[in-house]
GROMACS .gro file of C-alpha atoms in nm:
model
  384
    1MET     CA    1   1.077  -1.887  -1.627
    2PRO     CA    2   1.359  -1.759  -1.397
    3PRO     CA    3   1.470  -2.001  -1.125
    4ASP     CA    4   1.292  -1.996  -0.789
    5THR     CA    5   0.986  -1.829  -0.942
    6PRO     CA    6   0.665  -1.933  -0.762
    7PRO     CA    7   0.393  -2.096  -0.972
    8LEU     CA    8   0.123  -1.877  -1.124
    9THR     CA    9  -0.145  -1.963  -0.872
   10GLY     CA   10  -0.355  -1.743  -0.650
   11LEU     CA   11  -0.301  -1.429  -0.858
   12PRO     CA   12  -0.592  -1.182  -0.855
   13ASP     CA   13  -0.740  -1.045  -1.176
   14ARG     CA   14  -0.713  -0.690  -1.294
   15LEU     CA   15  -1.042  -0.507  -1.324
   16CYS     CA   16  -1.139  -0.199  -1.526
   17PRO     CA   17  -1.297   0.060  -1.291
   18ARG     CA   18  -1.501   0.209  -1.575
   19ASP     CA   19  -1.663  -0.090  -1.747
   20GLY     CA   20  -1.584  -0.391  -1.527
   21THR     CA   21  -1.372  -0.576  -1.784
   22ARG     CA   22  -1.156  -0.846  -1.623
   23VAL     CA   23  -0.799  -0.906  -1.737
   24PRO     CA   24  -0.589  -1.187  -1.583
   25LEU     CA   25  -0.252  -1.080  -1.441
   26ALA     CA   26  -0.073  -1.317  -1.678
   27ASP     CA   27  -0.238  -1.152  -1.980
   28PRO     CA   28   0.018  -0.924  -2.152
   29ALA     CA   29  -0.247  -0.653  -2.209
   30TRP     CA   30  -0.138  -0.344  -2.015
   31CYS     CA   31  -0.470  -0.157  -2.039
   32CYS     CA   32  -0.839  -0.236  -2.059
   33PRO     CA   33  -0.907  -0.395  -2.399
   34ALA     CA   34  -1.250  -0.231  -2.410
   35CYS     CA   35  -1.178   0.132  -2.316
   36ALA     CA   36  -0.793   0.148  -2.318
   37GLY     CA   37  -0.798   0.284  -1.963
   38PRO     CA   38  -0.585   0.181  -1.664
   39LEU     CA   39  -0.680  -0.125  -1.459
   40ASP     CA   40  -0.729  -0.181  -1.087
   41LEU     CA   41  -0.661  -0.499  -0.891
   42ASP     CA   42  -0.945  -0.719  -0.770
   43PHE     CA   43  -0.775  -0.758  -0.434
   44HIS     CA   44  -0.938  -0.666  -0.104
   45PRO     CA   45  -0.731  -0.763   0.201
   46ARG     CA   46  -0.837  -0.688   0.555
   47PRO     CA   47  -0.560  -0.513   0.751
   48ALA     CA   48  -0.428  -0.701   1.053
   49PRO     CA   49  -0.150  -0.622   1.300
   50PRO     CA   50   0.168  -0.606   1.088
   51ALA     CA   51   0.442  -0.859   1.140
   52GLY     CA   52   0.809  -0.862   1.050
   53PRO     CA   53   1.094  -0.610   1.073
   54ALA     CA   54   0.973  -0.262   1.166
   55ALA     CA   55   1.181  -0.084   0.900
   56SER     CA   56   1.050  -0.287   0.608
   57LEU     CA   57   0.771  -0.263   0.353
   58TRP     CA   58   0.732  -0.639   0.392
   59ARG     CA   59   0.600  -0.586   0.743
   60TYR     CA   60   0.270  -0.551   0.552
   61ALA     CA   61   0.307  -0.866   0.341
   62ASP     CA   62  -0.035  -0.996   0.451
   63ILE     CA   63  -0.211  -0.707   0.274
   64LEU     CA   64   0.007  -0.706  -0.038
   65PRO     CA   65  -0.066  -0.907  -0.355
   66PRO     CA   66   0.161  -1.201  -0.447
   67ALA     CA   67   0.501  -1.127  -0.605
   68ALA     CA   68   0.827  -1.314  -0.651
   69PRO     CA   69   1.044  -1.315  -0.335
   70GLY     CA   70   1.408  -1.229  -0.311
   71ILE     CA   71   1.433  -0.893  -0.488
   72SER     CA   72   1.394  -0.658  -0.192
   73LEU     CA   73   1.654  -0.385  -0.155
   74GLY     CA   74   1.544  -0.288   0.195
   75GLU     CA   75   1.260  -0.056   0.094
   76GLY     CA   76   1.005   0.081   0.340
   77GLY     CA   77   1.018   0.201   0.698
   78SER     CA   78   1.099   0.566   0.625
   79PRO     CA   79   1.127   0.797   0.928
   80LEU     CA   80   0.866   1.052   1.032
   81VAL     CA   81   1.012   1.379   1.161
   82PRO     CA   82   0.844   1.703   1.277
   83LEU     CA   83   0.878   2.023   1.074
   84THR     CA   84   0.650   2.235   1.293
   85GLU     CA   85   0.420   2.166   1.587
   86ARG     CA   86   0.143   2.060   1.346
   87VAL     CA   87   0.327   1.937   1.036
   88SER     CA   88   0.555   1.635   1.001
   89ALA     CA   89   0.748   1.498   0.705
   90LYS     CA   90   0.783   1.134   0.607
   91LEU     CA   91   1.129   1.090   0.459
   92ASP     CA   92   1.059   0.867   0.162
   93PHE     CA   93   1.369   0.994  -0.016
   94LEU     CA   94   1.559   0.755   0.214
   95MET     CA   95   1.468   0.458  -0.005
   96PRO     CA   96   1.723   0.239  -0.189
   97THR     CA   97   1.702   0.446  -0.512
   98LEU     CA   98   1.632   0.771  -0.322
   99SER     CA   99   1.261   0.801  -0.399
  100PHE     CA  100   0.924   0.669  -0.280
  101LYS     CA  101   0.880   0.490  -0.615
  102ASP     CA  102   1.066   0.190  -0.468
  103ARG     CA  103   0.747   0.104  -0.278
  104GLY     CA  104   0.566   0.029  -0.603
  105ALA     CA  105   0.856  -0.088  -0.817
  106VAL     CA  106   0.951  -0.377  -0.588
  107LEU     CA  107   0.601  -0.524  -0.625
  108LEU     CA  108   0.572  -0.453  -0.997
  109VAL     CA  109   0.910  -0.604  -1.085
  110GLY     CA  110   0.839  -0.888  -0.845
  111LEU     CA  111   0.528  -0.963  -1.047
  112ALA     CA  112   0.725  -0.948  -1.374
  113ARG     CA  113   0.970  -1.202  -1.238
  114ARG     CA  114   0.692  -1.425  -1.113
  115LEU     CA  115   0.529  -1.416  -1.457
  116GLY     CA  116   0.858  -1.531  -1.608
  117VAL     CA  117   0.913  -1.233  -1.837
  118ARG     CA  118   1.261  -1.141  -1.959
  119GLU     CA  119   1.211  -0.791  -2.100
  120VAL     CA  120   1.071  -0.503  -1.895
  121LEU     CA  121   0.983  -0.159  -2.030
  122ALA     CA  122   0.896   0.154  -1.835
  123ASP     CA  123   0.840   0.523  -1.899
  124SER     CA  124   0.912   0.791  -1.645
  125SER     CA  125   1.021   1.145  -1.576
  126GLY     CA  126   1.310   0.986  -1.387
  127ASN     CA  127   1.236   0.842  -1.044
  128ALA     CA  128   1.003   0.557  -1.140
  129GLY     CA  129   1.237   0.458  -1.422
  130THR     CA  130   1.532   0.454  -1.186
  131SER     CA  131   1.341   0.239  -0.940
  132VAL     CA  132   1.222  -0.010  -1.202
  133ALA     CA  133   1.576  -0.029  -1.344
  134ALA     CA  134   1.723  -0.103  -1.001
  135TYR     CA  135   1.476  -0.378  -0.918
  136CYS     CA  136   1.514  -0.530  -1.265
  137ALA     CA  137   1.888  -0.543  -1.201
  138ARG     CA  138   1.818  -0.716  -0.871
  139ALA     CA  139   1.578  -0.961  -1.041
  140GLY     CA  140   1.804  -1.032  -1.339
  141LEU     CA  141   1.564  -0.885  -1.596
  142ARG     CA  142   1.649  -0.674  -1.901
  143CYS     CA  143   1.509  -0.323  -1.876
  144THR     CA  144   1.446  -0.028  -2.107
  145VAL     CA  145   1.333   0.309  -1.972
  146TYR     CA  146   1.182   0.587  -2.185
  147VAL     CA  147   1.231   0.939  -2.046
  148PRO     CA  148   1.159   1.293  -2.174
  149GLU     CA  149   1.461   1.462  -2.330
  150SER     CA  150   1.456   1.724  -2.051
  151THR     CA  151   1.498   1.467  -1.771
  152SER     CA  152   1.773   1.549  -1.523
  153SER     CA  153   2.104   1.401  -1.636
  154LYS     CA  154   2.159   1.280  -1.280
  155LYS     CA  155   1.848   1.064  -1.306
  156THR     CA  156   1.937   0.920  -1.645
  157GLU     CA  157   2.287   0.840  -1.519
  158GLN     CA  158   2.133   0.653  -1.227
  159ILE     CA  159   1.902   0.455  -1.459
  160ALA     CA  160   2.191   0.361  -1.688
  161ALA     CA  161   2.411   0.266  -1.393
  162HIS     CA  162   2.164  -0.012  -1.310
  163GLY     CA  163   2.220  -0.156  -1.658
  164ALA     CA  164   1.899  -0.033  -1.819
  165ARG     CA  165   1.884   0.109  -2.170
  166VAL     CA  166   1.775   0.474  -2.162
  167VAL     CA  167   1.568   0.610  -2.452
  168ARG     CA  168   1.532   0.989  -2.447
  169VAL     CA  169   1.217   1.101  -2.627
  170PRO     CA  170   1.184   1.448  -2.784
  171GLY     CA  171   0.893   1.636  -2.633
  172ASP     CA  172   0.716   1.632  -2.299
  173ARG     CA  173   0.613   1.358  -2.058
  174GLU     CA  174   0.303   1.278  -2.264
  175ALA     CA  175   0.512   1.219  -2.576
  176THR     CA  176   0.731   0.985  -2.375
  177ALA     CA  177   0.431   0.787  -2.255
  178ARG     CA  178   0.298   0.751  -2.609
  179ALA     CA  179   0.633   0.623  -2.737
  180ALA     CA  180   0.662   0.373  -2.452
  181ARG     CA  181   0.308   0.243  -2.498
  182THR     CA  182   0.375   0.180  -2.865
  183ALA     CA  183   0.685  -0.021  -2.775
  184ALA     CA  184   0.494  -0.201  -2.498
  185ASP     CA  185   0.268  -0.361  -2.758
  186GLU     CA  186   0.559  -0.564  -2.895
  187PRO     CA  187   0.545  -0.939  -2.813
  188GLY     CA  188   0.732  -1.053  -2.505
  189VAL     CA  189   0.748  -0.709  -2.339
  190PHE     CA  190   0.619  -0.652  -1.985
  191TYR     CA  191   0.508  -0.290  -1.953
  192ALA     CA  192   0.603  -0.194  -1.599
  193SER     CA  193   0.386   0.115  -1.600
  194HIS     CA  194   0.364   0.278  -1.260
  195VAL     CA  195   0.049   0.449  -1.391
  196PHE     CA  196  -0.143   0.174  -1.570
  197HIS     CA  197  -0.046  -0.130  -1.364
  198PRO     CA  198  -0.229  -0.163  -1.029
  199TYR     CA  199   0.055  -0.352  -0.860
  200PHE     CA  200   0.244  -0.024  -0.828
  201THR     CA  201  -0.037   0.140  -0.631
  202GLN     CA  202  -0.059  -0.164  -0.407
  203GLY     CA  203   0.301  -0.089  -0.312
  204THR     CA  204   0.257   0.283  -0.254
  205LYS     CA  205  -0.029   0.222  -0.011
  206THR     CA  206   0.233   0.106   0.241
  207TYR     CA  207   0.333   0.473   0.285
  208THR     CA  208   0.003   0.534   0.467
  209HIS     CA  209  -0.003   0.202   0.652
  210GLU     CA  210   0.340   0.287   0.792
  211LEU     CA  211   0.221   0.633   0.887
  212TRP     CA  212  -0.077   0.487   1.072
  213GLU     CA  213   0.156   0.267   1.273
  214GLN     CA  214   0.411   0.544   1.338
  215LEU     CA  215   0.137   0.767   1.479
  216GLY     CA  216   0.024   0.500   1.723
  217GLY     CA  217  -0.273   0.364   1.529
  218ARG     CA  218  -0.415   0.683   1.385
  219LEU     CA  219  -0.377   0.915   1.085
  220PRO     CA  220  -0.344   1.296   1.087
  221GLU     CA  221  -0.623   1.531   0.984
  222ALA     CA  222  -0.463   1.591   0.646
  223LEU     CA  223  -0.233   1.403   0.409
  224VAL     CA  224  -0.068   1.645   0.168
  225VAL     CA  225   0.050   1.465  -0.147
  226PRO     CA  226   0.219   1.582  -0.470
  227VAL     CA  227   0.019   1.475  -0.774
  228GLY     CA  228   0.125   1.420  -1.133
  229ASN     CA  229   0.006   1.073  -1.229
  230GLY     CA  230  -0.126   1.030  -0.876
  231THR     CA  231   0.041   0.702  -0.777
  232LEU     CA  232   0.113   0.809  -0.419
  233LEU     CA  233  -0.226   0.976  -0.368
  234LEU     CA  234  -0.416   0.675  -0.501
  235GLY     CA  235  -0.207   0.444  -0.285
  236ALA     CA  236  -0.283   0.665   0.016
  237HIS     CA  237  -0.654   0.654  -0.064
  238LEU     CA  238  -0.641   0.275  -0.101
  239ALA     CA  239  -0.481   0.245   0.244
  240ILE     CA  240  -0.730   0.487   0.396
  241GLU     CA  241  -1.020   0.276   0.270
  242GLU     CA  242  -0.856  -0.043   0.397
  243LEU     CA  243  -0.795   0.105   0.742
  244TYR     CA  244  -1.139   0.268   0.765
  245GLY     CA  245  -1.315  -0.043   0.637
  246ALA     CA  246  -1.141  -0.252   0.904
  247GLY     CA  247  -1.247  -0.008   1.177
  248LEU     CA  248  -0.886   0.092   1.251
  249ILE     CA  249  -0.948   0.465   1.201
  250PRO     CA  250  -1.267   0.651   1.303
  251ARG     CA  251  -1.262   0.891   1.007
  252ARG     CA  252  -1.091   0.943   0.676
  253PRO     CA  253  -0.817   1.209   0.671
  254ALA     CA  254  -0.852   1.474   0.403
  255LEU     CA  255  -0.633   1.421   0.096
  256HIS     CA  256  -0.479   1.749  -0.021
  257ALA     CA  257  -0.332   1.720  -0.370
  258VAL     CA  258  -0.055   1.956  -0.480
  259GLN     CA  259   0.037   2.039  -0.839
  260ALA     CA  260   0.284   2.280  -0.993
  261GLU     CA  261   0.095   2.583  -1.119
  262ALA     CA  262   0.270   2.548  -1.455
  263VAL     CA  263   0.124   2.199  -1.512
  264SER     CA  264  -0.200   2.167  -1.316
  265PRO     CA  265  -0.475   1.997  -1.522
  266LEU     CA  266  -0.628   1.825  -1.220
  267ALA     CA  267  -0.642   2.144  -1.015
  268ARG     CA  268  -0.817   2.318  -1.304
  269ALA     CA  269  -1.073   2.039  -1.335
  270TRP     CA  270  -1.126   2.052  -0.957
  271ARG     CA  271  -1.183   2.428  -0.955
  272GLU     CA  272  -1.447   2.393  -1.225
  273GLY     CA  273  -1.624   2.102  -1.059
  274LEU     CA  274  -1.541   1.846  -1.327
  275ASP     CA  275  -1.521   1.470  -1.279
  276ASP     CA  276  -1.248   1.437  -1.543
  277LEU     CA  277  -1.002   1.646  -1.741
  278TYR     CA  278  -1.097   1.877  -2.024
  279GLU     CA  279  -1.112   1.700  -2.357
  280GLU     CA  280  -0.874   1.939  -2.527
  281ASP     CA  281  -0.502   1.933  -2.461
  282ILE     CA  282  -0.372   2.228  -2.262
  283PRO     CA  283  -0.010   2.320  -2.338
  284ALA     CA  284   0.212   2.269  -2.034
  285ALA     CA  285   0.481   2.516  -1.939
  286PRO     CA  286   0.821   2.392  -1.816
  287SER     CA  287   0.833   2.325  -1.443
  288LEU     CA  288   1.108   2.268  -1.189
  289ALA     CA  289   0.881   2.000  -1.042
  290GLU     CA  290   0.942   1.765  -1.335
  291GLY     CA  291   0.811   1.460  -1.152
  292ILE     CA  292   0.455   1.599  -1.137
  293ALA     CA  293   0.453   1.782  -1.471
  294ILE     CA  294   0.193   1.548  -1.622
  295PRO     CA  295  -0.050   1.717  -1.864
  296ARG     CA  296  -0.298   1.426  -1.899
  297PRO     CA  297  -0.283   1.174  -1.610
  298PRO     CA  298  -0.466   0.855  -1.717
  299ARG     CA  299  -0.619   0.806  -1.372
  300ALA     CA  300  -0.758   1.160  -1.351
  301ARG     CA  301  -1.113   1.049  -1.270
  302GLN     CA  302  -0.993   0.832  -0.982
  303ILE     CA  303  -0.768   1.105  -0.843
  304LEU     CA  304  -1.045   1.366  -0.845
  305ALA     CA  305  -1.290   1.120  -0.690
  306ALA     CA  306  -1.046   1.024  -0.412
  307VAL     CA  307  -0.988   1.386  -0.310
  308ARG     CA  308  -1.362   1.455  -0.307
  309ALA     CA  309  -1.439   1.140  -0.108
  310THR     CA  310  -1.209   1.248   0.174
  311GLY     CA  311  -1.316   1.613   0.186
  312GLY     CA  312  -0.978   1.731   0.061
  313ALA     CA  313  -0.879   1.985  -0.203
  314PHE     CA  314  -0.632   2.068  -0.479
  315HIS     CA  315  -0.361   2.331  -0.446
  316THR     CA  316  -0.109   2.475  -0.689
  317VAL     CA  317   0.233   2.622  -0.619
  318PRO     CA  318   0.406   2.877  -0.845
  319GLU     CA  319   0.756   2.816  -0.972
  320SER     CA  320   0.874   3.105  -0.754
  321ALA     CA  321   0.776   2.912  -0.439
  322ILE     CA  322   0.969   2.594  -0.518
  323GLY     CA  323   1.324   2.723  -0.473
  324PRO     CA  324   1.256   2.892  -0.137
  325ALA     CA  325   1.077   2.582  -0.007
  326GLN     CA  326   1.370   2.363  -0.110
  327ALA     CA  327   1.614   2.600   0.057
  328ASP     CA  328   1.402   2.611   0.374
  329LEU     CA  329   1.401   2.231   0.401
  330ALA     CA  330   1.775   2.219   0.334
  331ARG     CA  331   1.831   2.460   0.623
  332ARG     CA  332   1.635   2.214   0.837
  333GLY     CA  333   1.875   1.938   0.731
  334LEU     CA  334   1.661   1.786   0.453
  335TYR     CA  335   1.791   1.814   0.096
  336VAL     CA  336   1.501   1.720  -0.130
  337GLU     CA  337   1.451   1.745  -0.506
  338ALA     CA  338   1.230   2.018  -0.651
  339THR     CA  339   0.930   1.791  -0.707
  340GLY     CA  340   0.950   1.665  -0.352
  341VAL     CA  341   0.925   2.012  -0.196
  342ALA     CA  342   0.597   2.103  -0.368
  343CYS     CA  343   0.387   1.992  -0.071
  344TRP     CA  344   0.598   2.184   0.178
  345ALA     CA  345   0.567   2.492  -0.047
  346ALA     CA  346   0.188   2.454  -0.042
  347VAL     CA  347   0.176   2.410   0.335
  348ARG     CA  348   0.397   2.717   0.380
  349GLU     CA  349   0.140   2.911   0.180
  350GLY     CA  350  -0.147   2.797   0.406
  351ALA     CA  351  -0.289   2.502   0.209
  352VAL     CA  352  -0.419   2.317   0.516
  353GLY     CA  353  -0.446   2.600   0.767
  354ASP     CA  354  -0.367   2.478   1.118
  355ALA     CA  355  -0.468   2.118   1.054
  356GLU     CA  356  -0.235   1.843   1.170
  357ALA     CA  357  -0.071   1.727   0.848
  358VAL     CA  358   0.199   1.504   0.705
  359VAL     CA  359   0.392   1.581   0.385
  360PRO     CA  360   0.600   1.325   0.195
  361LEU     CA  361   0.954   1.416   0.096
  362CYS     CA  362   0.959   1.194  -0.208
  363GLY     CA  363   1.298   1.227  -0.376
  364ALA     CA  364   1.651   1.320  -0.274
  365GLY     CA  365   1.800   1.654  -0.377
  366LEU     CA  366   2.099   1.475  -0.528
  367LYS     CA  367   1.871   1.362  -0.813
  368THR     CA  368   1.829   1.713  -0.954
  369GLY     CA  369   2.039   1.955  -0.751
  370THR     CA  370   1.905   2.294  -0.650
  371ALA     CA  371   1.586   2.432  -0.804
  372ALA     CA  372   1.715   2.548  -1.138
  373PRO     CA  373   1.633   2.417  -1.488
  374ALA     CA  374   1.840   2.111  -1.578
  375PRO     CA  375   2.026   2.112  -1.910
  376ALA     CA  376   1.847   1.907  -2.174
  377PRO     CA  377   2.044   1.595  -2.270
  378ARG     CA  378   2.096   1.500  -2.634
  379ALA     CA  379   1.780   1.334  -2.767
  380GLU     CA  380   1.792   0.972  -2.879
  381ALA     CA  381   1.519   0.865  -3.116
  382PRO     CA  382   1.285   0.595  -2.981
  383GLY     CA  383   1.392   0.251  -3.093
  384THR     CA  384   1.762   0.333  -3.129
   0.00000   0.00000   0.00000
């Protein structure tokens, strides 16, 4: 076990939302052993007035699950700035690795360090892998990140700069996930999945807790969130339920989920009134919004249920809207990657009408450049 690692006491269990199977946090299983689905955390804090530095995720330590201390890079506390009279943007691209994924990665890697693991594995379209790699570097853990072969070279350079091994997988994001999950079954590997592991969502919920505090103890009528695997939306929903359950908000804001039209399995299921995705695979077209180009999100049922529970909706944006939305934000002084502008593109097209809304700007434009297809890097076979 690494030095200064707290003892393994007081750790909550993971819990399967579909069949109730319990899995201890120290168990290396990364999914439910009964149904192979993702796990939630049996952790139900009651929000209290936050304490600590204002510009810090750790201001909310009392409602976060236990993790190893000492690996923070200064994450949290992103600014909220107006875009119009009714729409504001939360600048989560101003995180240590330039994306909101730092909120979840600091907790997930903190857990890995607390569990005493030495080898961490992640899969990602870029941002989550970069974040996990950075926090592994901070924690002194070896890290391997699987990415699709089409991932922006700027993102893979950032991952490698943190000392992680990058494995480029031929095929789409789903092929990458399959390759990583196979490798994750090897002994001694901690699968730092931002999709399957509930610690990541516990971190992303701080986005909404911060927003509640920044707005003077309230939330807007609508939270507009980009959705691929749904980690930010599910974190937002978790925070909403915590705040509503504690009587700190009088109503739940509507969650509006945004997908790229080219890869929109959840929006299709929503339109047809389904509780889950179609059984058959639907071929996904290439999208500039690579971070949300997820053809089969494992938490689809939870994402659809969260949007319904808040009276929200799903929206899709065409590829032709992404470039103009990115350029519009840049002219306002905000240079954001293509995935991160999807919500602003949807709002520009009337997704929430005149409702008071907040959009997250999730990743910096420097990660991908302007909205044009990135050249595909040379593929490296998994395991090399």
